[in-house]
Amino acid sequence: CADVRAAVSTSPPNIIIMLMDDMGWGDLGILGQPEKETPQLDKMAAEGMLLTDFYTANPLCSPSRAALMTGRLPIRNGFYTTNDHARNGYTPQEIVGGIADSEVLISELLAQAGYRNKIIGKWHLGHRPQYLPLRHGFHEWFGAPNCHFGPYNNKDTPNIPVYNGSHMVGRYYEDFEISRSSGESNLTQLYVRSALDFIDRQAAAGRPFFLYWAPDATHGPLYASRGFLGSSRRGLYGDAVRELDDGVGRILGRLRERGLDTNTLVFFTSDNGAAMVSRTQGGSNGPFLCGKQTTFEGGMREPAVAWWPSRIQPGQISHQLGTVMDLFTTAAELAGAVPPSDRLYDGISLLPTLLNGTEVNRPVFYYRGNELMAVRYGLYKAHFWTWTNGEDERSKGIDFCRGEDVPGVTTVQQVNHTDSPLLFHLGRDPGERYSIKPKSSEYKQTMQKLKELVAVHRAGLVPGEPQFNICDSAVMNWAPPGCEKLGRCLKGPESKPYKCPWTH
Amino acid sequence: CADVRAAVSTSPPNIIIMLMDDMGWGDLGILGQPEKETPQLDKMAAEGMLLTDFYTANPLCSPSRAALMTGRLPIRNGFYTTNDHARNGYTPQEIVGGIADSEVLISELLAQAGYRNKIIGKWHLGHRPQYLPLRHGFHEWFGAPNCHFGPYNNKDTPNIPVYNGSHMVGRYYEDFEISRSSGESNLTQLYVRSALDFIDRQAAAGRPFFLYWAPDATHGPLYASRGFLGSSRRGLYGDAVRELDDGVGRILGRLRERGLDTNTLVFFTSDNGAAMVSRTQGGSNGPFLCGKQTTFEGGMREPAVAWWPSRIQPGQISHQLGTVMDLFTTAAELAGAVPPSDRLYDGISLLPTLLNGTEVNRPVFYYRGNELMAVRYGLYKAHFWTWTNGEDERSKGIDFCRGEDVPGVTTVQQVNHTDSPLLFHLGRDPGERYSIKPKSSEYKQTMQKLKELVAVHRAGLVPGEPQFNICDSAVMNWAPPGCEKLGRCLKGPESKPYKCPWTH
Ligand SMILES: [Ca+2]
Ligand SMILES: [Ca+2]
């Protein structure tokens, strides 16, 4: 057994978090995608640890990413809405809110500890100037603040800017092409090269670094570069996976070449489950129920691989319950940084698991917007609320559980089960199909424990100021920092705030 | 590249076929079962070849096993019924039929080629004396002719006999205990020990051997021995999987110890998909639709691992379309045996794939009883008929697609799509959820090719005499060979043949 403290007391290790976008648990070869498109990730797992029971904090991009950065549930850090009950919100261009200055991000803690920090790819914690990464602990950024939706006309809606550092360097579909016909884009290649360059520079400088690598090729509209287009047997989504997998391999290879592999913890995961609304243009949630937007396992359980040669023993599989918020706590511990003690955190340090194979019990909470939908402890998961999405959307072909129908579980209306929660055993029933009978002693004993955990959670809960309540077309990316230099500032409309309409 | 013929021209290799019962594609760790219960099988795959696109010939035990043994589809070898349309049949105790003498089994070909043959476990090709393994090329047998259902009262229904060689040595639930309360049984341990003993004896004799290892612990009623009960996190099913996995490891280990590993092809697969009617007492079909009894991928696609150190290069993944019938053809080729040329075979030799990594195009046909339900070629699969199971059964809680509902696909009635087959692309849609529009050129081009392949198939098809039409309580296991010696013969009723009622 390695000594956890030994890992910390020597020069602090580099930390790389690779966060995929809308990639599902079942998209990795080692997790059962039949096309086996991820030789590099499978190798990474064979050289490190695969965590089978790792979760995001919310089944949607922005809240998931905010939770990772802050170590706190969206209900605490403000990445939710009170406009309606149990609605997923995020940061589209119209959003007024973003990450609050009062939140302490892992990038800020690591910067204080002497790390050089870079984010590559999607930020999604707010696109207004005060919310951007370089205002929140990052020293470098190459990527965009929002999803790569578009193309827009720059009249009603501006195209999304791409930043290098604190200034925009162009816009999607104008300077950074994503072909809506072929799906061709070289963005992932740019993100890989940017990562390699950053690693090279930090290696030369001998500084500890934090790289938050957040490419978004597996989020619609999907894209891949020419060399990967058509390289998979499952269309553009598989092509994107292959390119990202190749990028992962190149980044790990570069660490090895620079002699940094034994001093760098690399953690690979995804921000939410695969989007079943994307039909054949989306990923796989393996044997799990439903997908993105839902608090079923398909929406919340994520692929997760930890890699740190010489520190993490190869070939391990851990069933430790983990969450993206644990990455905050784990990174802080590795850097010897102490988060402020004036607030609660939802993460735990995964170092005992990663370095010693330890597994500890802890609850995982499944939120949708302002509602605690479910809780997991051990192998048991109780749903207090169930919802997929409404009939209004279903009638338009929007279905977060396409092809799946578990009566009483995949409900098209919000159903309150608080009085008699739906209880599942995720070991013998990973697909959440067979609820345990409320009259059984298994149910009674388990629910008592789960309710205790929820009571403790609720007692300590101080909801943050909700950031997803107000929208305004005036705050869209009309004139991002740096637009003047490029002569690319656009004129937006007058401010006209409105209540953001979150439909699911 | 290895020379295929070189493998054959030297002393013929030993052949071990490990056939699981109702184990699903998604039950292997390497194929994404979240509990990762199969370290030995995962290692076997890492040391050999994983075949991701391997199929059975029918989604039920008996026809699947008859196809494996004969290299021919059940429609040819007679393991089907014409009592009703598209009904799955098998060999319960009441069945009058069994494997016809006119069929040539791989065991017979290998016996002629000088092999010593043993079957361990479930036979399921007919339990009347003329159908038993020692009448069809096997020299040794330890196991039973039927499923281990029971316990019966030996009045209306006899308990199933267990054979050693040509004689019964006891009965399930009497001499071979399977606890219906705890699930405890040492049968898998007996089957493992019997395999090790057989390998030892053949190693000493220096004879080539064929071992058909067919344990049935993952078929209901599930069982595991004391050391494995409670060893998994998914109940008795997982315990059974862990025990079988351990057994696989012990058998491969024994081959190594005896220096036989480099001269033995071991092929691991299952006879049909996991049974979704078994709810939490069944296996996983991973991302595939429905399960046992259906011709969707969940019913027909099987886990498959080939292992032959020094001949099969380690760490390979092949997408070659394969079937259990290929094992007949492959084994015959390895033994230098030539099957009679007076009939058609459905298998192809997998040696080019296994030894050289070659992939060739070939169709796979999905039958349910007397009906060709679907065909696959390349990544395309067309359904000519769809059916899960009927409303009558559904109302009793019997559901072959529990939790899944793909409108127009998982039909509760037999639906004839022959005029406009449902076409799926299994690469981008492994779950058979999104049928390709009939107006698309992709559809038109693909269906033309598929229809050609079906026409060729139909032109050469000579249906065998159906073996599953007649049932009779008089033929049950009342007085199996050897019962006299044990004083365990029972008296059955008068012969009263009736048309077997196949409900699905
Ligand atoms: Ca996402
Ligand atoms: Ca079976």
PDB file of N, CA and C in Angstrom, chain A residues 138-214:
ATOM      1  N   PHE A 138      -7.745  30.511 -13.914  1.00  0.00           N
ATOM      2  CA  PHE A 138      -6.985  29.960 -15.038  1.00  0.00           C
ATOM      3  C   PHE A 138      -6.053  31.017 -15.609  1.00  0.00           C
ATOM      4  N   HIS A 139      -4.866  30.558 -15.999  1.00  0.00           N
ATOM      5  CA  HIS A 139      -3.898  31.470 -16.607  1.00  0.00           C
ATOM      6  C   HIS A 139      -4.008  31.472 -18.120  1.00  0.00           C
ATOM      7  N   GLU A 140      -4.516  30.382 -18.650  1.00  0.00           N
ATOM      8  CA  GLU A 140      -4.601  30.257 -20.104  1.00  0.00           C
ATOM      9  C   GLU A 140      -5.915  29.597 -20.479  1.00  0.00           C
ATOM     10  N   TRP A 141      -6.367  29.949 -21.659  1.00  0.00           N
ATOM     11  CA  TRP A 141      -7.609  29.332 -22.173  1.00  0.00           C
ATOM     12  C   TRP A 141      -7.567  29.320 -23.675  1.00  0.00           C
ATOM     13  N   PHE A 142      -7.859  28.174 -24.237  1.00  0.00           N
ATOM     14  CA  PHE A 142      -8.153  28.132 -25.669  1.00  0.00           C
ATOM     15  C   PHE A 142      -9.439  27.360 -25.825  1.00  0.00           C
ATOM     16  N   GLY A 143     -10.491  28.061 -26.269  1.00  0.00           N
ATOM     17  CA  GLY A 143     -11.771  27.395 -26.403  1.00  0.00           C
ATOM     18  C   GLY A 143     -12.897  28.399 -26.393  1.00  0.00           C
ATOM     19  N   ALA A 144     -14.075  27.925 -26.061  1.00  0.00           N
ATOM     20  CA  ALA A 144     -15.259  28.777 -26.164  1.00  0.00           C
ATOM     21  C   ALA A 144     -16.077  28.706 -24.881  1.00  0.00           C
ATOM     22  N   PRO A 145     -16.847  29.782 -24.624  1.00  0.00           N
ATOM     23  CA  PRO A 145     -17.613  29.809 -23.380  1.00  0.00           C
ATOM     24  C   PRO A 145     -18.917  29.020 -23.448  1.00  0.00           C
ATOM     25  N   ASN A 146     -19.436  28.790 -24.662  1.00  0.00           N
ATOM     26  CA  ASN A 146     -20.728  28.114 -24.818  1.00  0.00           C
ATOM     27  C   ASN A 146     -20.588  26.896 -25.728  1.00  0.00           C
ATOM     28  N   CYS A 147     -21.692  26.218 -25.921  1.00  0.00           N
ATOM     29  CA  CYS A 147     -21.736  25.110 -26.883  1.00  0.00           C
ATOM     30  C   CYS A 147     -21.515  25.644 -28.301  1.00  0.00           C
ATOM     31  N   HIS A 148     -21.085  24.749 -29.167  1.00  0.00           N
ATOM     32  CA  HIS A 148     -20.784  25.161 -30.537  1.00  0.00           C
ATOM     33  C   HIS A 148     -22.002  25.083 -31.454  1.00  0.00           C
ATOM     34  N   PHE A 149     -23.143  25.456 -30.931  1.00  0.00           N
ATOM     35  CA  PHE A 149     -24.339  25.511 -31.773  1.00  0.00           C
ATOM     36  C   PHE A 149     -24.146  26.576 -32.862  1.00  0.00           C
ATOM     37  N   GLY A 150     -24.914  26.433 -33.916  1.00  0.00           N
ATOM     38  CA  GLY A 150     -24.838  27.387 -35.007  1.00  0.00           C
ATOM     39  C   GLY A 150     -24.960  26.677 -36.339  1.00  0.00           C
ATOM     40  N   PRO A 151     -24.649  27.309 -37.450  1.00  0.00           N
ATOM     41  CA  PRO A 151     -24.237  28.710 -37.517  1.00  0.00           C
ATOM     42  C   PRO A 151     -25.422  29.662 -37.322  1.00  0.00           C
ATOM     43  N   TYR A 152     -25.070  30.818 -36.739  1.00  0.00           N
ATOM     44  CA  TYR A 152     -26.058  31.880 -36.550  1.00  0.00           C
ATOM     45  C   TYR A 152     -25.788  32.985 -37.557  1.00  0.00           C
ATOM     46  N   ASN A 153     -26.693  33.951 -37.562  1.00  0.00           N
ATOM     47  CA  ASN A 153     -26.579  34.988 -38.599  1.00  0.00           C
ATOM     48  C   ASN A 153     -25.896  36.261 -38.108  1.00  0.00           C
ATOM     49  N   ASN A 154     -25.511  36.273 -36.814  1.00  0.00           N
ATOM     50  CA  ASN A 154     -24.900  37.473 -36.231  1.00  0.00           C
ATOM     51  C   ASN A 154     -25.839  38.682 -36.246  1.00  0.00           C
ATOM     52  N   LYS A 155     -27.114  38.427 -36.559  1.00  0.00           N
ATOM     53  CA  LYS A 155     -28.124  39.507 -36.483  1.00  0.00           C
ATOM     54  C   LYS A 155     -29.026  39.255 -35.272  1.00  0.00           C
ATOM     55  N   ASP A 156     -29.862  38.199 -35.362  1.00  0.00           N
ATOM     56  CA  ASP A 156     -30.668  37.831 -34.190  1.00  0.00           C
ATOM     57  C   ASP A 156     -29.788  37.195 -33.120  1.00  0.00           C
ATOM     58  N   THR A 157     -28.810  36.461 -33.588  1.00  0.00           N
ATOM     59  CA  THR A 157     -27.978  35.681 -32.677  1.00  0.00           C
ATOM     60  C   THR A 157     -26.543  35.695 -33.177  1.00  0.00           C
ATOM     61  N   PRO A 158     -25.601  36.049 -32.307  1.00  0.00           N
ATOM     62  CA  PRO A 158     -24.193  36.042 -32.739  1.00  0.00           C
ATOM     63  C   PRO A 158     -23.620  34.627 -32.708  1.00  0.00           C
ATOM     64  N   ASN A 159     -22.671  34.383 -33.591  1.00  0.00           N
ATOM     65  CA  ASN A 159     -21.924  33.134 -33.481  1.00  0.00           C
ATOM     66  C   ASN A 159     -21.070  33.164 -32.216  1.00  0.00           C
ATOM     67  N   ILE A 160     -20.814  31.959 -31.692  1.00  0.00           N
ATOM     68  CA  ILE A 160     -20.089  31.840 -30.424  1.00  0.00           C
ATOM     69  C   ILE A 160     -18.609  32.183 -30.636  1.00  0.00           C
ATOM     70  N   PRO A 161     -18.056  33.032 -29.766  1.00  0.00           N
ATOM     71  CA  PRO A 161     -16.629  33.372 -29.906  1.00  0.00           C
ATOM     72  C   PRO A 161     -15.722  32.251 -29.422  1.00  0.00           C
ATOM     73  N   VAL A 162     -14.547  32.182 -30.007  1.00  0.00           N
ATOM     74  CA  VAL A 162     -13.483  31.295 -29.536  1.00  0.00           C
ATOM     75  C   VAL A 162     -12.405  32.198 -28.938  1.00  0.00           C
ATOM     76  N   TYR A 163     -11.971  31.833 -27.748  1.00  0.00           N
ATOM     77  CA  TYR A 163     -11.003  32.647 -27.010  1.00  0.00           C
ATOM     78  C   TYR A 163      -9.613  32.024 -27.042  1.00  0.00           C
ATOM     79  N   ASN A 164      -8.618  32.905 -27.018  1.00  0.00           N
ATOM     80  CA  ASN A 164      -7.273  32.499 -26.638  1.00  0.00           C
ATOM     81  C   ASN A 164      -6.887  33.439 -25.505  1.00  0.00           C
ATOM     82  N   GLY A 165      -6.823  32.916 -24.312  1.00  0.00           N
ATOM     83  CA  GLY A 165      -6.606  33.777 -23.145  1.00  0.00           C
ATOM     84  C   GLY A 165      -7.854  34.576 -22.834  1.00  0.00           C
ATOM     85  N   SER A 166      -7.675  35.856 -22.585  1.00  0.00           N
ATOM     86  CA  SER A 166      -8.808  36.679 -22.162  1.00  0.00           C
ATOM     87  C   SER A 166      -9.510  37.348 -23.345  1.00  0.00           C
ATOM     88  N   HIS A 167      -9.048  37.074 -24.557  1.00  0.00           N
ATOM     89  CA  HIS A 167      -9.627  37.738 -25.717  1.00  0.00           C
ATOM     90  C   HIS A 167     -10.104  36.753 -26.770  1.00  0.00           C
ATOM     91  N   MET A 168     -11.163  37.138 -27.423  1.00  0.00           N
ATOM     92  CA  MET A 168     -11.636  36.291 -28.516  1.00  0.00           C
ATOM     93  C   MET A 168     -10.666  36.360 -29.686  1.00  0.00           C
ATOM     94  N   VAL A 169     -10.565  35.234 -30.403  1.00  0.00           N
ATOM     95  CA  VAL A 169      -9.687  35.201 -31.586  1.00  0.00           C
ATOM     96  C   VAL A 169     -10.480  34.860 -32.835  1.00  0.00           C
ATOM     97  N   GLY A 170     -11.788  34.752 -32.692  1.00  0.00           N
ATOM     98  CA  GLY A 170     -12.630  34.439 -33.854  1.00  0.00           C
ATOM     99  C   GLY A 170     -13.953  33.884 -33.373  1.00  0.00           C
ATOM    100  N   ARG A 171     -14.733  33.401 -34.321  1.00  0.00           N
ATOM    101  CA  ARG A 171     -16.023  32.806 -33.974  1.00  0.00           C
ATOM    102  C   ARG A 171     -16.190  31.464 -34.682  1.00  0.00           C
ATOM    103  N   TYR A 172     -16.977  30.607 -34.044  1.00  0.00           N
ATOM    104  CA  TYR A 172     -17.353  29.356 -34.698  1.00  0.00           C
ATOM    105  C   TYR A 172     -18.056  29.656 -36.021  1.00  0.00           C
ATOM    106  N   TYR A 173     -17.823  28.795 -36.982  1.00  0.00           N
ATOM    107  CA  TYR A 173     -18.458  28.839 -38.309  1.00  0.00           C
ATOM    108  C   TYR A 173     -17.936  29.982 -39.158  1.00  0.00           C
ATOM    109  N   GLU A 174     -17.147  30.875 -38.546  1.00  0.00           N
ATOM    110  CA  GLU A 174     -16.549  31.961 -39.328  1.00  0.00           C
ATOM    111  C   GLU A 174     -15.045  31.692 -39.408  1.00  0.00           C
ATOM    112  N   ASP A 175     -14.411  31.672 -38.250  1.00  0.00           N
ATOM    113  CA  ASP A 175     -12.966  31.455 -38.202  1.00  0.00           C
ATOM    114  C   ASP A 175     -12.629  30.022 -37.794  1.00  0.00           C
ATOM    115  N   PHE A 176     -13.563  29.413 -37.116  1.00  0.00           N
ATOM    116  CA  PHE A 176     -13.369  28.017 -36.688  1.00  0.00           C
ATOM    117  C   PHE A 176     -14.497  27.176 -37.273  1.00  0.00           C
ATOM    118  N   GLU A 177     -14.183  26.556 -38.387  1.00  0.00           N
ATOM    119  CA  GLU A 177     -15.202  25.907 -39.191  1.00  0.00           C
ATOM    120  C   GLU A 177     -15.673  24.586 -38.582  1.00  0.00           C
ATOM    121  N   ILE A 178     -16.975  24.399 -38.633  1.00  0.00           N
ATOM    122  CA  ILE A 178     -17.601  23.117 -38.330  1.00  0.00           C
ATOM    123  C   ILE A 178     -18.600  22.911 -39.457  1.00  0.00           C
ATOM    124  N   SER A 179     -18.296  21.993 -40.345  1.00  0.00           N
ATOM    125  CA  SER A 179     -19.182  21.809 -41.494  1.00  0.00           C
ATOM    126  C   SER A 179     -20.468  21.124 -41.058  1.00  0.00           C
ATOM    127  N   ARG A 180     -21.585  21.809 -41.290  1.00  0.00           N
ATOM    128  CA  ARG A 180     -22.856  21.201 -40.920  1.00  0.00           C
ATOM    129  C   ARG A 180     -23.290  20.143 -41.916  1.00  0.00           C
ATOM    130  N   SER A 181     -22.643  20.090 -43.059  1.00  0.00           N
ATOM    131  CA  SER A 181     -23.001  19.027 -44.010  1.00  0.00           C
ATOM    132  C   SER A 181     -22.151  17.782 -43.780  1.00  0.00           C
ATOM    133  N   SER A 182     -20.843  17.937 -43.692  1.00  0.00           N
ATOM    134  CA  SER A 182     -19.976  16.766 -43.566  1.00  0.00           C
ATOM    135  C   SER A 182     -19.580  16.463 -42.123  1.00  0.00           C
ATOM    136  N   GLY A 183     -19.715  17.454 -41.235  1.00  0.00           N
ATOM    137  CA  GLY A 183     -19.251  17.260 -39.866  1.00  0.00           C
ATOM    138  C   GLY A 183     -17.763  17.490 -39.708  1.00  0.00           C
ATOM    139  N   GLU A 184     -17.118  17.933 -40.759  1.00  0.00           N
ATOM    140  CA  GLU A 184     -15.677  18.133 -40.646  1.00  0.00           C
ATOM    141  C   GLU A 184     -15.335  19.387 -39.837  1.00  0.00           C
ATOM    142  N   SER A 185     -14.391  19.230 -38.936  1.00  0.00           N
ATOM    143  CA  SER A 185     -13.830  20.357 -38.188  1.00  0.00           C
ATOM    144  C   SER A 185     -12.495  19.908 -37.631  1.00  0.00           C
ATOM    145  N   ASN A 186     -11.543  20.814 -37.576  1.00  0.00           N
ATOM    146  CA  ASN A 186     -10.245  20.429 -36.999  1.00  0.00           C
ATOM    147  C   ASN A 186     -10.114  20.864 -35.540  1.00  0.00           C
ATOM    148  N   LEU A 187     -11.260  21.160 -34.895  1.00  0.00           N
ATOM    149  CA  LEU A 187     -11.201  21.664 -33.514  1.00  0.00           C
ATOM    150  C   LEU A 187     -10.522  20.697 -32.556  1.00  0.00           C
ATOM    151  N   THR A 188     -10.853  19.411 -32.648  1.00  0.00           N
ATOM    152  CA  THR A 188     -10.223  18.468 -31.711  1.00  0.00           C
ATOM    153  C   THR A 188      -8.708  18.454 -31.914  1.00  0.00           C
ATOM    154  N   GLN A 189      -8.288  18.542 -33.167  1.00  0.00           N
ATOM    155  CA  GLN A 189      -6.837  18.594 -33.422  1.00  0.00           C
ATOM    156  C   GLN A 189      -6.230  19.839 -32.783  1.00  0.00           C
ATOM    157  N   LEU A 190      -6.935  20.958 -32.874  1.00  0.00           N
ATOM    158  CA  LEU A 190      -6.432  22.176 -32.231  1.00  0.00           C
ATOM    159  C   LEU A 190      -6.344  21.986 -30.720  1.00  0.00           C
ATOM    160  N   TYR A 191      -7.347  21.324 -30.163  1.00  0.00           N
ATOM    161  CA  TYR A 191      -7.370  21.114 -28.704  1.00  0.00           C
ATOM    162  C   TYR A 191      -6.273  20.151 -28.265  1.00  0.00           C
ATOM    163  N   VAL A 192      -5.987  19.169 -29.091  1.00  0.00           N
ATOM    164  CA  VAL A 192      -4.892  18.244 -28.749  1.00  0.00           C
ATOM    165  C   VAL A 192      -3.555  18.974 -28.835  1.00  0.00           C
ATOM    166  N   ARG A 193      -3.374  19.699 -29.930  1.00  0.00           N
ATOM    167  CA  ARG A 193      -2.096  20.410 -30.098  1.00  0.00           C
ATOM    168  C   ARG A 193      -1.878  21.430 -28.996  1.00  0.00           C
ATOM    169  N   SER A 194      -2.949  22.107 -28.617  1.00  0.00           N
ATOM    170  CA  SER A 194      -2.851  23.093 -27.544  1.00  0.00           C
ATOM    171  C   SER A 194      -2.426  22.413 -26.239  1.00  0.00           C
ATOM    172  N   ALA A 195      -2.949  21.215 -25.998  1.00  0.00           N
ATOM    173  CA  ALA A 195      -2.581  20.471 -24.789  1.00  0.00           C
ATOM    174  C   ALA A 195      -1.106  20.062 -24.833  1.00  0.00           C
ATOM    175  N   LEU A 196      -0.664  19.564 -25.975  1.00  0.00           N
ATOM    176  CA  LEU A 196       0.732  19.125 -26.095  1.00  0.00           C
ATOM    177  C   LEU A 196       1.681  20.303 -25.910  1.00  0.00           C
ATOM    178  N   ASP A 197       1.304  21.421 -26.493  1.00  0.00           N
ATOM    179  CA  ASP A 197       2.123  22.621 -26.368  1.00  0.00           C
ATOM    180  C   ASP A 197       2.204  23.085 -24.912  1.00  0.00           C
ATOM    181  N   PHE A 198       1.076  23.050 -24.230  1.00  0.00           N
ATOM    182  CA  PHE A 198       1.046  23.454 -22.824  1.00  0.00           C
ATOM    183  C   PHE A 198       1.933  22.534 -21.982  1.00  0.00           C
ATOM    184  N   ILE A 199       1.802  21.232 -22.224  1.00  0.00           N
ATOM    185  CA  ILE A 199       2.628  20.268 -21.474  1.00  0.00           C
ATOM    186  C   ILE A 199       4.114  20.531 -21.729  1.00  0.00           C
ATOM    187  N   ASP A 200       4.450  20.740 -22.996  1.00  0.00           N
ATOM    188  CA  ASP A 200       5.857  20.999 -23.338  1.00  0.00           C
ATOM    189  C   ASP A 200       6.380  22.235 -22.590  1.00  0.00           C
ATOM    190  N   ARG A 201       5.576  23.284 -22.582  1.00  0.00           N
ATOM    191  CA  ARG A 201       6.024  24.518 -21.941  1.00  0.00           C
ATOM    192  C   ARG A 201       6.179  24.351 -20.436  1.00  0.00           C
ATOM    193  N   GLN A 202       5.237  23.626 -19.824  1.00  0.00           N
ATOM    194  CA  GLN A 202       5.355  23.445 -18.374  1.00  0.00           C
ATOM    195  C   GLN A 202       6.525  22.520 -18.031  1.00  0.00           C
ATOM    196  N   ALA A 203       6.729  21.527 -18.919  1.00  0.00           N
ATOM    197  CA  ALA A 203       7.869  20.634 -18.684  1.00  0.00           C
ATOM    198  C   ALA A 203       9.165  21.426 -18.704  1.00  0.00           C
ATOM    199  N   ALA A 204       9.253  22.335 -19.675  1.00  0.00           N
ATOM    200  CA  ALA A 204      10.466  23.158 -19.792  1.00  0.00           C
ATOM    201  C   ALA A 204      10.621  24.082 -18.586  1.00  0.00           C
ATOM    202  N   ALA A 205       9.489  24.608 -18.110  1.00  0.00           N
ATOM    203  CA  ALA A 205       9.534  25.545 -16.987  1.00  0.00           C
ATOM    204  C   ALA A 205       9.692  24.839 -15.648  1.00  0.00           C
ATOM    205  N   GLY A 206       9.397  23.540 -15.630  1.00  0.00           N
ATOM    206  CA  GLY A 206       9.513  22.796 -14.379  1.00  0.00           C
ATOM    207  C   GLY A 206       8.483  23.201 -13.342  1.00  0.00           C
ATOM    208  N   ARG A 207       7.353  23.722 -13.815  1.00  0.00           N
ATOM    209  CA  ARG A 207       6.277  24.173 -12.923  1.00  0.00           C
ATOM    210  C   ARG A 207       5.213  23.094 -12.816  1.00  0.00           C
ATOM    211  N   PRO A 208       4.573  22.932 -11.646  1.00  0.00           N
ATOM    212  CA  PRO A 208       3.406  22.061 -11.611  1.00  0.00           C
ATOM    213  C   PRO A 208       2.267  22.710 -12.400  1.00  0.00           C
ATOM    214  N   PHE A 209       1.500  21.882 -13.052  1.00  0.00           N
ATOM    215  CA  PHE A 209       0.417  22.452 -13.864  1.00  0.00           C
ATOM    216  C   PHE A 209      -0.884  21.704 -13.679  1.00  0.00           C
ATOM    217  N   PHE A 210      -1.945  22.420 -14.002  1.00  0.00           N
ATOM    218  CA  PHE A 210      -3.299  21.862 -14.033  1.00  0.00           C
ATOM    219  C   PHE A 210      -3.856  22.108 -15.418  1.00  0.00           C
ATOM    220  N   LEU A 211      -4.188  21.017 -16.105  1.00  0.00           N
ATOM    221  CA  LEU A 211      -4.782  21.126 -17.442  1.00  0.00           C
ATOM    222  C   LEU A 211      -6.195  20.570 -17.393  1.00  0.00           C
ATOM    223  N   TYR A 212      -7.128  21.415 -17.737  1.00  0.00           N
ATOM    224  CA  TYR A 212      -8.541  21.027 -17.796  1.00  0.00           C
ATOM    225  C   TYR A 212      -8.877  20.936 -19.278  1.00  0.00           C
ATOM    226  N   TRP A 213      -8.875  19.682 -19.758  1.00  0.00           N
ATOM    227  CA  TRP A 213      -9.021  19.438 -21.202  1.00  0.00           C
ATOM    228  C   TRP A 213     -10.470  19.064 -21.473  1.00  0.00           C
ATOM    229  N   ALA A 214     -11.199  19.972 -22.107  1.00  0.00           N
ATOM    230  CA  ALA A 214     -12.649  19.810 -22.242  1.00  0.00           C
ATOM    231  C   ALA A 214     -13.111  19.962 -23.693  1.00  0.00           C
TER     232      ALA A 214
END
